[in-house]
Short mmCIF file of C-alpha atoms and ligand atoms in Angstrom, two decimals:
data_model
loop_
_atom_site.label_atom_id
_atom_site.label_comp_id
_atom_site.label_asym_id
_atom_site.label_seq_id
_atom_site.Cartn_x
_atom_site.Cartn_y
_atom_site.Cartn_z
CA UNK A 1 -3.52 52.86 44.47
CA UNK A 2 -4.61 51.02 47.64
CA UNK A 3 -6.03 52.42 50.02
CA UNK A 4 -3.75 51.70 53.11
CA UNK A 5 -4.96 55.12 55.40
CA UNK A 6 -7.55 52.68 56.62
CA UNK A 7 -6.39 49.97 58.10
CA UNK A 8 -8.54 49.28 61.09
CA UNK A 9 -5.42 48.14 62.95
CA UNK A 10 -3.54 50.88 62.81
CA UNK A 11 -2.86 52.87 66.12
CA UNK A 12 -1.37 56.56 65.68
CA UNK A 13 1.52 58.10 68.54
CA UNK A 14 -1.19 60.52 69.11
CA UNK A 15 -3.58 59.72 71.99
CA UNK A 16 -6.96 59.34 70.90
CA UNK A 17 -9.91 59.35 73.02
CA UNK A 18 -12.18 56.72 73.40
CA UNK A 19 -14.94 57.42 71.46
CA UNK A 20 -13.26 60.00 69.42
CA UNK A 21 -14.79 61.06 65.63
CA UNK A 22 -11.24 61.46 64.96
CA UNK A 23 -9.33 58.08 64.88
CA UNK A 24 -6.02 57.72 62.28
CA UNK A 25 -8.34 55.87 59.98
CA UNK A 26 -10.25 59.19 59.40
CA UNK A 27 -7.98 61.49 58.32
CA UNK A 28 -10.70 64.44 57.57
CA UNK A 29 -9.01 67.96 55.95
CA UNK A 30 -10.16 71.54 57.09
CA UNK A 31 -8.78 74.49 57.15
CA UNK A 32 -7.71 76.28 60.39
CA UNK A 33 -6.66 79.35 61.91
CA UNK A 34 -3.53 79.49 64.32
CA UNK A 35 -3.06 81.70 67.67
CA UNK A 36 -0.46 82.85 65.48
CA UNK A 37 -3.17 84.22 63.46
CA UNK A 38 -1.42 82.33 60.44
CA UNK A 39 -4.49 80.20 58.31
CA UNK A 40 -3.49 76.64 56.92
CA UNK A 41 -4.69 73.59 56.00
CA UNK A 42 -4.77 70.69 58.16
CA UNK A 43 -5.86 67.38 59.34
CA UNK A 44 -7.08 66.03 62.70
CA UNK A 45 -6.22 63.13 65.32
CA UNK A 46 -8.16 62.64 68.07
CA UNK A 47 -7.97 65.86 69.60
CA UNK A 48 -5.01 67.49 67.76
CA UNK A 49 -5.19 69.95 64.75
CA UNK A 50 -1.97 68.84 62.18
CA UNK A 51 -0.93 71.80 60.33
CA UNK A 52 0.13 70.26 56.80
CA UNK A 53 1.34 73.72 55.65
CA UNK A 54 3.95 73.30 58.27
CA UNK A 55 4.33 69.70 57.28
CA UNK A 56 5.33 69.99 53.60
CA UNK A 57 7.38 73.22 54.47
CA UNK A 58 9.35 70.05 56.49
CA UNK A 59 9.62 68.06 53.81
CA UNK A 60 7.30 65.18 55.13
CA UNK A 61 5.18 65.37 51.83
CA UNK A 62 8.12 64.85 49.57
CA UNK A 63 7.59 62.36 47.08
CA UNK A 64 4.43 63.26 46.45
CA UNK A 65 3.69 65.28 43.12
CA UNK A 66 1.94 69.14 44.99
CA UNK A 67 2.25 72.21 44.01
CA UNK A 68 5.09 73.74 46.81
CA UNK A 69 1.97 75.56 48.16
CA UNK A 70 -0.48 73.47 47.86
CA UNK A 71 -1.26 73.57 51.89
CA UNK A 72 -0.55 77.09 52.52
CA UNK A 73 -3.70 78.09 51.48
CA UNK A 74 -6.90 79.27 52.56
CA UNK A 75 -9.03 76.66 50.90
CA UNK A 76 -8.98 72.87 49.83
CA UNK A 77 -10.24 74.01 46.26
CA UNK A 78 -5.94 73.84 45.03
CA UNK A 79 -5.93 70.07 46.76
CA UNK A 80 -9.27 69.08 45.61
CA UNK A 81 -8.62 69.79 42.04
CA UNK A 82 -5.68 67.44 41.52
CA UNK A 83 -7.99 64.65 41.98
CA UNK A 84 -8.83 61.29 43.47
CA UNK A 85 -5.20 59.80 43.09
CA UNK A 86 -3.58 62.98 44.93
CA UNK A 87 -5.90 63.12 48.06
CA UNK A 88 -5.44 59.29 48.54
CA UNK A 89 -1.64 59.46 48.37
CA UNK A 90 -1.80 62.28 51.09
CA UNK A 91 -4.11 60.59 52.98
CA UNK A 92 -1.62 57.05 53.13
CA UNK A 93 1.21 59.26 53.89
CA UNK A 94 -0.72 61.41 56.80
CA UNK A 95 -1.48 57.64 58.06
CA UNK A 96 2.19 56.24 57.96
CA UNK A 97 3.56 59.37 59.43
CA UNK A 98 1.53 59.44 62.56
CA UNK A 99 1.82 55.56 62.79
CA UNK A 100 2.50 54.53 66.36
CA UNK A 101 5.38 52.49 64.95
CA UNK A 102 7.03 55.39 62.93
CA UNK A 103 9.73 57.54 64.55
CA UNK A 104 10.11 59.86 62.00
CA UNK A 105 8.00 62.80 63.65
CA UNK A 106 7.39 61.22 66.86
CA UNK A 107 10.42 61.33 67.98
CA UNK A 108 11.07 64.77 66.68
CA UNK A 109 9.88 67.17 69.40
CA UNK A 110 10.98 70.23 67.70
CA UNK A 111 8.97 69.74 64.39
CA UNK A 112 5.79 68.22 66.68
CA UNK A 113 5.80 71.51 68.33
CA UNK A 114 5.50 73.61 65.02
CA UNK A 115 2.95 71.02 63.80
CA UNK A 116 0.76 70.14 66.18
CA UNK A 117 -1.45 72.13 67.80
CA UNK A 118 -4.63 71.69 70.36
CA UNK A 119 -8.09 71.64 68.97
CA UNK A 120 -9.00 73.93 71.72
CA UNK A 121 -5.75 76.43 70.08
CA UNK A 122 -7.38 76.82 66.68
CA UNK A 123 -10.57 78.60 64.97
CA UNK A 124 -12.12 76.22 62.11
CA UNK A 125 -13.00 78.09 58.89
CA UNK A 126 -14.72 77.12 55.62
CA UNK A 127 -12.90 74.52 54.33
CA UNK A 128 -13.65 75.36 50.88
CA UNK A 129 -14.43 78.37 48.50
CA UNK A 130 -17.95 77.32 47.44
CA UNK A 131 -18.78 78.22 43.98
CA UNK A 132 -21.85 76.52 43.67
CA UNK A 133 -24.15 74.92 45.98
CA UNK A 134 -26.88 72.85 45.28
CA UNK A 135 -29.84 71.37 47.44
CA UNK A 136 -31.61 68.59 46.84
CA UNK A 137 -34.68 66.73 48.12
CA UNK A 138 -34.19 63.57 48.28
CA UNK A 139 -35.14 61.86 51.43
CA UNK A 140 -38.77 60.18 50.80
CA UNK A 141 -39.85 60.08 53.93
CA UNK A 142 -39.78 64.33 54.38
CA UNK A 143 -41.01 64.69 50.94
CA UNK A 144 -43.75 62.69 51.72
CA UNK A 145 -44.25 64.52 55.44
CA UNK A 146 -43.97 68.00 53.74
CA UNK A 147 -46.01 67.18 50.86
CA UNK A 148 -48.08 65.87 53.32
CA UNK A 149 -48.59 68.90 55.73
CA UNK A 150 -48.00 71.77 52.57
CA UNK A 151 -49.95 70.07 50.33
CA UNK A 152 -52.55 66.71 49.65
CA UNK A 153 -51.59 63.92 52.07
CA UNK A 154 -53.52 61.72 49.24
CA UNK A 155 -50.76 62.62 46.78
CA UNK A 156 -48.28 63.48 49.21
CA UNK A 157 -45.41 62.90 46.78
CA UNK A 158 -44.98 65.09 43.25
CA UNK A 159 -45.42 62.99 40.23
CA UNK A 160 -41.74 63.45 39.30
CA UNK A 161 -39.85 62.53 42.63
CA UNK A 162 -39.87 59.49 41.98
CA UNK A 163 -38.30 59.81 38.40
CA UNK A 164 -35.77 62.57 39.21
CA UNK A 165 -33.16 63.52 42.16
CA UNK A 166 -35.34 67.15 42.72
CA UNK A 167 -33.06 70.03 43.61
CA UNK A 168 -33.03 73.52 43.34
CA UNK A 169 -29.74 76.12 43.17
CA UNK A 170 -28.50 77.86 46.93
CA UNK A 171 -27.00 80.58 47.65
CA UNK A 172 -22.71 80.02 48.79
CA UNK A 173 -22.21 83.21 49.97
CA UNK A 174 -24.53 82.55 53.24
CA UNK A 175 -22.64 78.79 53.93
CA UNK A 176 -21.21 79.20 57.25
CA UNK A 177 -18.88 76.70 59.43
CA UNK A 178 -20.12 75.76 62.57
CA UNK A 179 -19.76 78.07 65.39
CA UNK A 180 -20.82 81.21 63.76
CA UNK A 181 -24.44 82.55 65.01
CA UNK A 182 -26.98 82.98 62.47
CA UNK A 183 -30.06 85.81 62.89
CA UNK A 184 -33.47 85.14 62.50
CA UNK A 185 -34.82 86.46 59.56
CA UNK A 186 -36.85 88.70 58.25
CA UNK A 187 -39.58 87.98 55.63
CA UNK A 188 -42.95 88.25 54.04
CA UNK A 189 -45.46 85.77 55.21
CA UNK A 190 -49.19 85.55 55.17
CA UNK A 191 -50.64 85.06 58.85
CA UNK A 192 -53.21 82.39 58.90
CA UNK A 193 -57.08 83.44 58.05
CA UNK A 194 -55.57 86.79 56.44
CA UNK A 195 -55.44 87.50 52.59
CA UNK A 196 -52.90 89.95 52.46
CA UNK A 197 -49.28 89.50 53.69
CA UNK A 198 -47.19 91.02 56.26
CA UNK A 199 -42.99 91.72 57.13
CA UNK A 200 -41.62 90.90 60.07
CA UNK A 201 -38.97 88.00 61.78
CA UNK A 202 -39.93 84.74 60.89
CA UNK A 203 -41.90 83.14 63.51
CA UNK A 204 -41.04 79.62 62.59
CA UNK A 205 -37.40 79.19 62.20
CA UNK A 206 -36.46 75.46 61.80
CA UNK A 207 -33.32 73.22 61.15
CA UNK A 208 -32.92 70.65 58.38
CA UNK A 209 -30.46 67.71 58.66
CA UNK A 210 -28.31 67.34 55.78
CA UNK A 211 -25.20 66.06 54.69
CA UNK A 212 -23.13 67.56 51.59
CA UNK A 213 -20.72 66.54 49.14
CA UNK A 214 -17.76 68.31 48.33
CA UNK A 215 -16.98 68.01 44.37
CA UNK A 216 -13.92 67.86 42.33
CA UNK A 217 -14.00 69.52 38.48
CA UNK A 218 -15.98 66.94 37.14
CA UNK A 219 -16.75 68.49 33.28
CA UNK A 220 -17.00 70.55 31.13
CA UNK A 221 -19.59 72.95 29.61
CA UNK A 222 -21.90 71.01 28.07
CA UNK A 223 -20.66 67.19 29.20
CA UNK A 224 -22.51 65.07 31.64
CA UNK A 225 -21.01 62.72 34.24
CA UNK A 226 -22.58 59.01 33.91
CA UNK A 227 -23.71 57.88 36.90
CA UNK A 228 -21.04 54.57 37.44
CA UNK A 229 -18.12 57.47 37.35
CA UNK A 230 -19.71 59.90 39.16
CA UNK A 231 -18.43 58.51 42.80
CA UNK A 232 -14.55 59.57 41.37
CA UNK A 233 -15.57 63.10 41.69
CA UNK A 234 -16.79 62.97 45.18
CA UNK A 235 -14.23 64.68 47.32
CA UNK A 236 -15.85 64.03 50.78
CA UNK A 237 -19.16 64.70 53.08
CA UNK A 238 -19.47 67.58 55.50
CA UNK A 239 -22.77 67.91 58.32
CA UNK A 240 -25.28 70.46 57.05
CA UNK A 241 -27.85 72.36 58.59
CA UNK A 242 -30.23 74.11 56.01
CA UNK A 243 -31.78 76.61 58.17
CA UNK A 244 -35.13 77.41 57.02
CA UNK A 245 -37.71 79.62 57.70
CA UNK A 246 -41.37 77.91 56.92
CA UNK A 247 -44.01 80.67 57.38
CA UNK A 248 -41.81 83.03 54.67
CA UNK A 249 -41.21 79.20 52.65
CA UNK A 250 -44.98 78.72 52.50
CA UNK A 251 -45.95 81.53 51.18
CA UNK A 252 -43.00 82.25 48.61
CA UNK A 253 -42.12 78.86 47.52
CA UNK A 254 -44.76 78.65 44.61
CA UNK A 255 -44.15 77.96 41.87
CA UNK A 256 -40.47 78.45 41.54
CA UNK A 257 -39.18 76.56 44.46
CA UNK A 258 -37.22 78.27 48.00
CA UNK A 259 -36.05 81.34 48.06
CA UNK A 260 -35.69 83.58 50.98
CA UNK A 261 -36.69 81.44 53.30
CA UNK A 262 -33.79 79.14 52.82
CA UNK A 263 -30.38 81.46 51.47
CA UNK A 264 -30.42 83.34 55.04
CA UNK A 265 -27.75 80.67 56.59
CA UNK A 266 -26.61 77.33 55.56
CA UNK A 267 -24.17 75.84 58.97
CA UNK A 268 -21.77 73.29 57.97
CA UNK A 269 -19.45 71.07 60.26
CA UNK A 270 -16.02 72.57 58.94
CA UNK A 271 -13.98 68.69 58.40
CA UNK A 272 -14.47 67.04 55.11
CA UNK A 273 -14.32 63.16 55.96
CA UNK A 274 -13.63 61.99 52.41
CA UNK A 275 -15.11 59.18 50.71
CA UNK A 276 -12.36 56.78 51.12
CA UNK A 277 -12.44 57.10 54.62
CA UNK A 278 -15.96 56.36 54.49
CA UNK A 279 -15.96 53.25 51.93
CA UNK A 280 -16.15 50.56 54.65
CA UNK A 281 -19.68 51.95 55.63
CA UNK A 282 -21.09 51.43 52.16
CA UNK A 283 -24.73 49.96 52.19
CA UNK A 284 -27.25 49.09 49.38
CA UNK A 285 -29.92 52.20 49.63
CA UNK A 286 -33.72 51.83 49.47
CA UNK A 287 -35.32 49.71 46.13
CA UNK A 288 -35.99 52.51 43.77
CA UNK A 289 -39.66 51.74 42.29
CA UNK A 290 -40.36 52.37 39.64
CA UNK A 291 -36.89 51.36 38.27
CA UNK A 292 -35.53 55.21 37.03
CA UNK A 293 -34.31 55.43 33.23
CA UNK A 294 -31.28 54.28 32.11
CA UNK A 295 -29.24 56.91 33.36
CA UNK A 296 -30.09 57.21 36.78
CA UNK A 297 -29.17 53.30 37.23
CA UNK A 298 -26.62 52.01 39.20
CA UNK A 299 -25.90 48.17 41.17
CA UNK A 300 -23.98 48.11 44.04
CA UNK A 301 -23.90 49.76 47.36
CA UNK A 302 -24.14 53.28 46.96
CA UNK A 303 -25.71 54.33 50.42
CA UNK A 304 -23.56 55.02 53.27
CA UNK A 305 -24.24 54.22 57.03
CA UNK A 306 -23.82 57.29 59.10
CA UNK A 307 -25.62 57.93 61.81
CA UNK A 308 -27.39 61.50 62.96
CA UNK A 309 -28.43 62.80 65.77
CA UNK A 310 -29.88 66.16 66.38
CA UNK A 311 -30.02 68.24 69.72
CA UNK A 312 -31.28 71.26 70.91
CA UNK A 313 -29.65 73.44 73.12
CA UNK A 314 -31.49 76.83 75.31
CA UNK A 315 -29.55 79.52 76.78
CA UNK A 316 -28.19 78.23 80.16
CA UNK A 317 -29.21 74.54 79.36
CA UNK A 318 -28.34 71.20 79.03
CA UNK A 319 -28.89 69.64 75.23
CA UNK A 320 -31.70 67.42 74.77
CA UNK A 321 -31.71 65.07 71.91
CA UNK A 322 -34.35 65.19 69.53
CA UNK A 323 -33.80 63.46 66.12
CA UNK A 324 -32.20 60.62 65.29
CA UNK A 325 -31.56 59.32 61.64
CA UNK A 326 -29.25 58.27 59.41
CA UNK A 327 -28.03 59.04 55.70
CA UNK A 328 -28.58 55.34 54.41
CA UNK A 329 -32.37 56.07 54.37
CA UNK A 330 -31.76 58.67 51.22
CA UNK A 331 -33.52 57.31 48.11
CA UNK A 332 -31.35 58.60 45.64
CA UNK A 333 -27.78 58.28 46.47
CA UNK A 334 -25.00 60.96 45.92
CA UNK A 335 -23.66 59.47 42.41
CA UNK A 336 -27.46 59.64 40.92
CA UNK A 337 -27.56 63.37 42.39
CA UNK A 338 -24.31 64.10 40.43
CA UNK A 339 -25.40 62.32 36.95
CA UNK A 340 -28.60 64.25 37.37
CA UNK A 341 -27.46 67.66 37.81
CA UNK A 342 -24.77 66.81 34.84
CA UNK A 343 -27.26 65.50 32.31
CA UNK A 344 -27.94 68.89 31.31
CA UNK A 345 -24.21 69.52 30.77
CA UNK A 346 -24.39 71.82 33.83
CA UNK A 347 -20.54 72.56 34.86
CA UNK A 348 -19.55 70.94 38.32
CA UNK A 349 -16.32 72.59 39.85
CA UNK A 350 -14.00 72.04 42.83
CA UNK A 351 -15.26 72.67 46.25
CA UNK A 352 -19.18 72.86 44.58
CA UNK A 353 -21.06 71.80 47.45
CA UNK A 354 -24.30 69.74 47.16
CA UNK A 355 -26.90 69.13 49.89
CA UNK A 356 -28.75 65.95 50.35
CA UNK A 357 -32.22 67.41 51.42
CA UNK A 358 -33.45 66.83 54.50
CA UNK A 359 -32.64 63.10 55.84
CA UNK A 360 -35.68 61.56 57.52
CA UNK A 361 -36.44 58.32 58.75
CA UNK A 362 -39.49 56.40 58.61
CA UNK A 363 -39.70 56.42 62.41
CA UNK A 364 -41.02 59.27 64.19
CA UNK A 365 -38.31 60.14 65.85
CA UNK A 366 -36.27 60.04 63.14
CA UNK A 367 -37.78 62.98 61.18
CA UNK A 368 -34.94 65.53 60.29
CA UNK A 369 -36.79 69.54 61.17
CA UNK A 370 -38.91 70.63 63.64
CA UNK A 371 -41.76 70.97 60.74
CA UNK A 372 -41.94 67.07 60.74
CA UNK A 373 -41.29 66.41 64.54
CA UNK A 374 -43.40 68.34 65.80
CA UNK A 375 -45.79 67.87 62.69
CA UNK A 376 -45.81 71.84 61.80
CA UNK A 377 -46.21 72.66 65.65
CA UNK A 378 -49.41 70.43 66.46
CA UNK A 379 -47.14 68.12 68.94
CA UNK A 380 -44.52 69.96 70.67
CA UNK A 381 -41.57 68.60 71.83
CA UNK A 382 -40.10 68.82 75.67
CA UNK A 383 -36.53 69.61 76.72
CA UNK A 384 -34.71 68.60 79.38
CA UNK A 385 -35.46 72.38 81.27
CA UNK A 386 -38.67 71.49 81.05
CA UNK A 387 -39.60 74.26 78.12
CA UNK A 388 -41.66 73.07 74.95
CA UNK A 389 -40.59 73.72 71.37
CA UNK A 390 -42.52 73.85 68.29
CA UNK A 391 -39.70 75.41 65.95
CA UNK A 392 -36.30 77.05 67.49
CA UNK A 393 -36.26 80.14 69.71
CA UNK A 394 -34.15 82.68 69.73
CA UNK A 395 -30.80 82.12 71.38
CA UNK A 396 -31.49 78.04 70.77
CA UNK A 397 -27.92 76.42 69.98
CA UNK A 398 -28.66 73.81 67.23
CA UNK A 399 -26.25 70.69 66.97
CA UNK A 400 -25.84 68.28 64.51
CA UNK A 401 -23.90 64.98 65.07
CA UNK A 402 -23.27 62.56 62.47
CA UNK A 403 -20.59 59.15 62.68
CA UNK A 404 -20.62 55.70 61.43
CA UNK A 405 -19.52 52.91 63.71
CA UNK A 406 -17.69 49.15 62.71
CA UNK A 407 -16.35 46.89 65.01
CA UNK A 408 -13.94 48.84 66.56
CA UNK A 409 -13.71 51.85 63.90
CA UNK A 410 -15.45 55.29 64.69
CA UNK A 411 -15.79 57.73 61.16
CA UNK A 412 -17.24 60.68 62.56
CA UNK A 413 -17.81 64.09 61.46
CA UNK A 414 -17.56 65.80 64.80
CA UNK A 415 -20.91 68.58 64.62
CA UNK A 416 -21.63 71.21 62.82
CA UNK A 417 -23.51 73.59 65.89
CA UNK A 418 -24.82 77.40 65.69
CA UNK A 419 -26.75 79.53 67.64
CA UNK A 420 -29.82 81.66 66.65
CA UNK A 421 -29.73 85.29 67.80
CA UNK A 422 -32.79 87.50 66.79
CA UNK A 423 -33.09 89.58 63.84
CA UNK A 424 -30.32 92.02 62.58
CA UNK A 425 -30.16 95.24 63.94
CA UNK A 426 -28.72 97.80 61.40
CA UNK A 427 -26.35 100.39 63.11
CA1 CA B 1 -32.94 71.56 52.47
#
């Protein structure tokens, strides 16, 4: 099946803006709600929300093998499900019918009007029903900083980390898309010098800059997914932020992993880009040493390119910019995540969700949460109003950006952005 949505040349009757995340050779899906209060799933150009309920209730999917409501739904799960050969077809289809060159809809103002809609007309919601979400660890350079600053900085790095993709299991029901304010939380820490802990709001409420994959079924009970097929069960990538809270993290984390301080909010940027529109930004990730066993090994280029930028956002304010990094400095790439958390025979559904860990470069400014740019609060950083930051404050607005750039084609993932209000108060 090739893969015609992204030909670089193509030009859609839809004016995109210069810079835009959203060229036709994106072709992201989401899931949107209307003024019309009436939820659907869609696609994006440049700065227009496509309503593909609307557009197979036209006909303009016919042809292709869907269930009649496959995008009148609330979620992608339905769409994700029927696999690699379904979402590509849809994809080449969504490309040729908003082709500058094809009059088919263009030139049909009545049916543009029910199907096209203003980004600025429409609320972005999950895109998926999340089962299952996974995190996982695997930048080096922040397990190495946080090993660095919780732990030794001689052994900085766990023995196994280097052996195994390290993850532990989320919580879905606190995934939220971007947009929707997230409290500080409340938690047990143990203040410095004392012996016995305390509750109260977190005092050190930080970001982490992820990425996720969004997964087909891939298995069942009991069967693993080898790592050279694991790439055909990759749906697409979303922006995550893994809001954590460190002081409750540091003192809960031991010795079963994050808890608390981690399953309070997860913000992610609400359009999947999927994996074919990402495959010309493939790149060969870091040398893995020592080589991993057999099946954690893969050849080829199995990093991708994208590029991430942080900012941070007061009350009143203009954003400043304070991390910038990008996802091809992960050490273990998405496929050796997938074979790992299979190997067990560990089911794998449509619209699981699986974080990256925290993506940090080796530069300094590169570092991907506060805990690591500001090196847990010892260096502050400035903001363009002149105010200092260790971790976030209250009413803080957190963005994440992420694209890749080629020649003259933009993939982006627009942001995923949320505010954080203080703690919860109970009515
Ligand atoms: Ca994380």
């Amino acid at each position: 099946m090739p893969n015609i949505a992204n030909n670089p040349n193509r030009k859609s009757w839809i004016s995109v803006p210069e810079h835009s995340d959203f060229p036709i050779q994106n072709i992201p899906f989401g899931v949107f709600l209307t003024k019309e209060d009436v939820v659907t799933i869609g696609t994006r150009i440049g700065d227009c929300a496509i309503d593909m309920g609307a557009l197979q209730q036209l006909g303009y999917f016919d042809g292709i093998e869907l269930t009649d409501d496959m995008f009148m739904q609330d979620t992608l799960n339905d769409f994700i499900s029927d696999g690699k050969k379904t979402w590509r077809l849809v994809r080449n289809r969504l490309a040729e019918l908003f082709d500058e060159n094809n009059p088919k809809l263009r030139d049909h103002r009545e049916h543009r009007d029910i199907v096209i809609f203003s980004i600025n007309d429409i609320e972005m919601l999950l895109p998926v029903q999340i089962g299952d979400y996974t995190d996982f660890y695997s930048s080096k350079e922040h397990a190495t900083n946080v090993g660095k600053m919780f732990r030794d900085p001689a052994n900085a790095l766990l023995p196994n980390w280097l052996h195994i993709p390290v993850g532990y299991h989320g919580r879905s029901s606190t995934i939220v898309p971007s947009g929707i304010p997230v409290h500080r939380p409340m938690g047990q820490t143990l203040p410095n010098g004392e012996s016995t802990p305390v509750f109260g709001p977190s005092r050190l409420v930080d970001f982490e800059l992820e990425t996720a994959f969004i997964t087909t079924d891939a298995n069942i009970l009991g069967e693993n997914i080898p790592v050279n097929e694991a790439e055909d069960y990759i749906f697409g990538m979303v922006l995550l932020n893994d809001w954590s809270a460190r002081d409750i993290q540091k003192w809960e984390y031991v010795p079963l992993g994050p808890f608390l301080a981690k399953n309070f909010a997860t913000s992610i940027s609400p359009w999947i880009v999927t994996m074919d529109a990402l495959e010309a930004f493939r790149v060969k990730g870091p040398k893995q040493e020592p080589t991993p066993l057999p099946y954690l090994q893969q050849k080829g280029k199995h990093a991708y390119d994208i590029n991430l930028e942080v900012y941070i956002t007061p009350e009143n304010a203009s954003p400043t910019l304070v991390s910038k990094s990008n996802f091809k400095y992960m050490y273990w790439s998405m496929s050796q995540q997938l074979a790992h958390h299979t190997s067990n025979g560990c089911r794998v559904n449509s619209g699981d969700m699986m974080g990256s860990g925290t993506i940090s470069g080796p530069t300094e400014d590169s570092y991907g949460s506060m805990l690591e740019l500001t090196w847990s609060g010892q260096k502050p950083i400035k903001l363009s109003d002149g105010t200092e930051r260790k971790f976030i404050n209250d009413y803080d607005t957190v963005t994440m950006k992420g694209y890749c750039q080629n020649g003259s084609v933009r993939i982006g993932f627009g942001e995923v952005s949320s505010k954080l209000l203080p703690p919860f108060v109970r009515k």
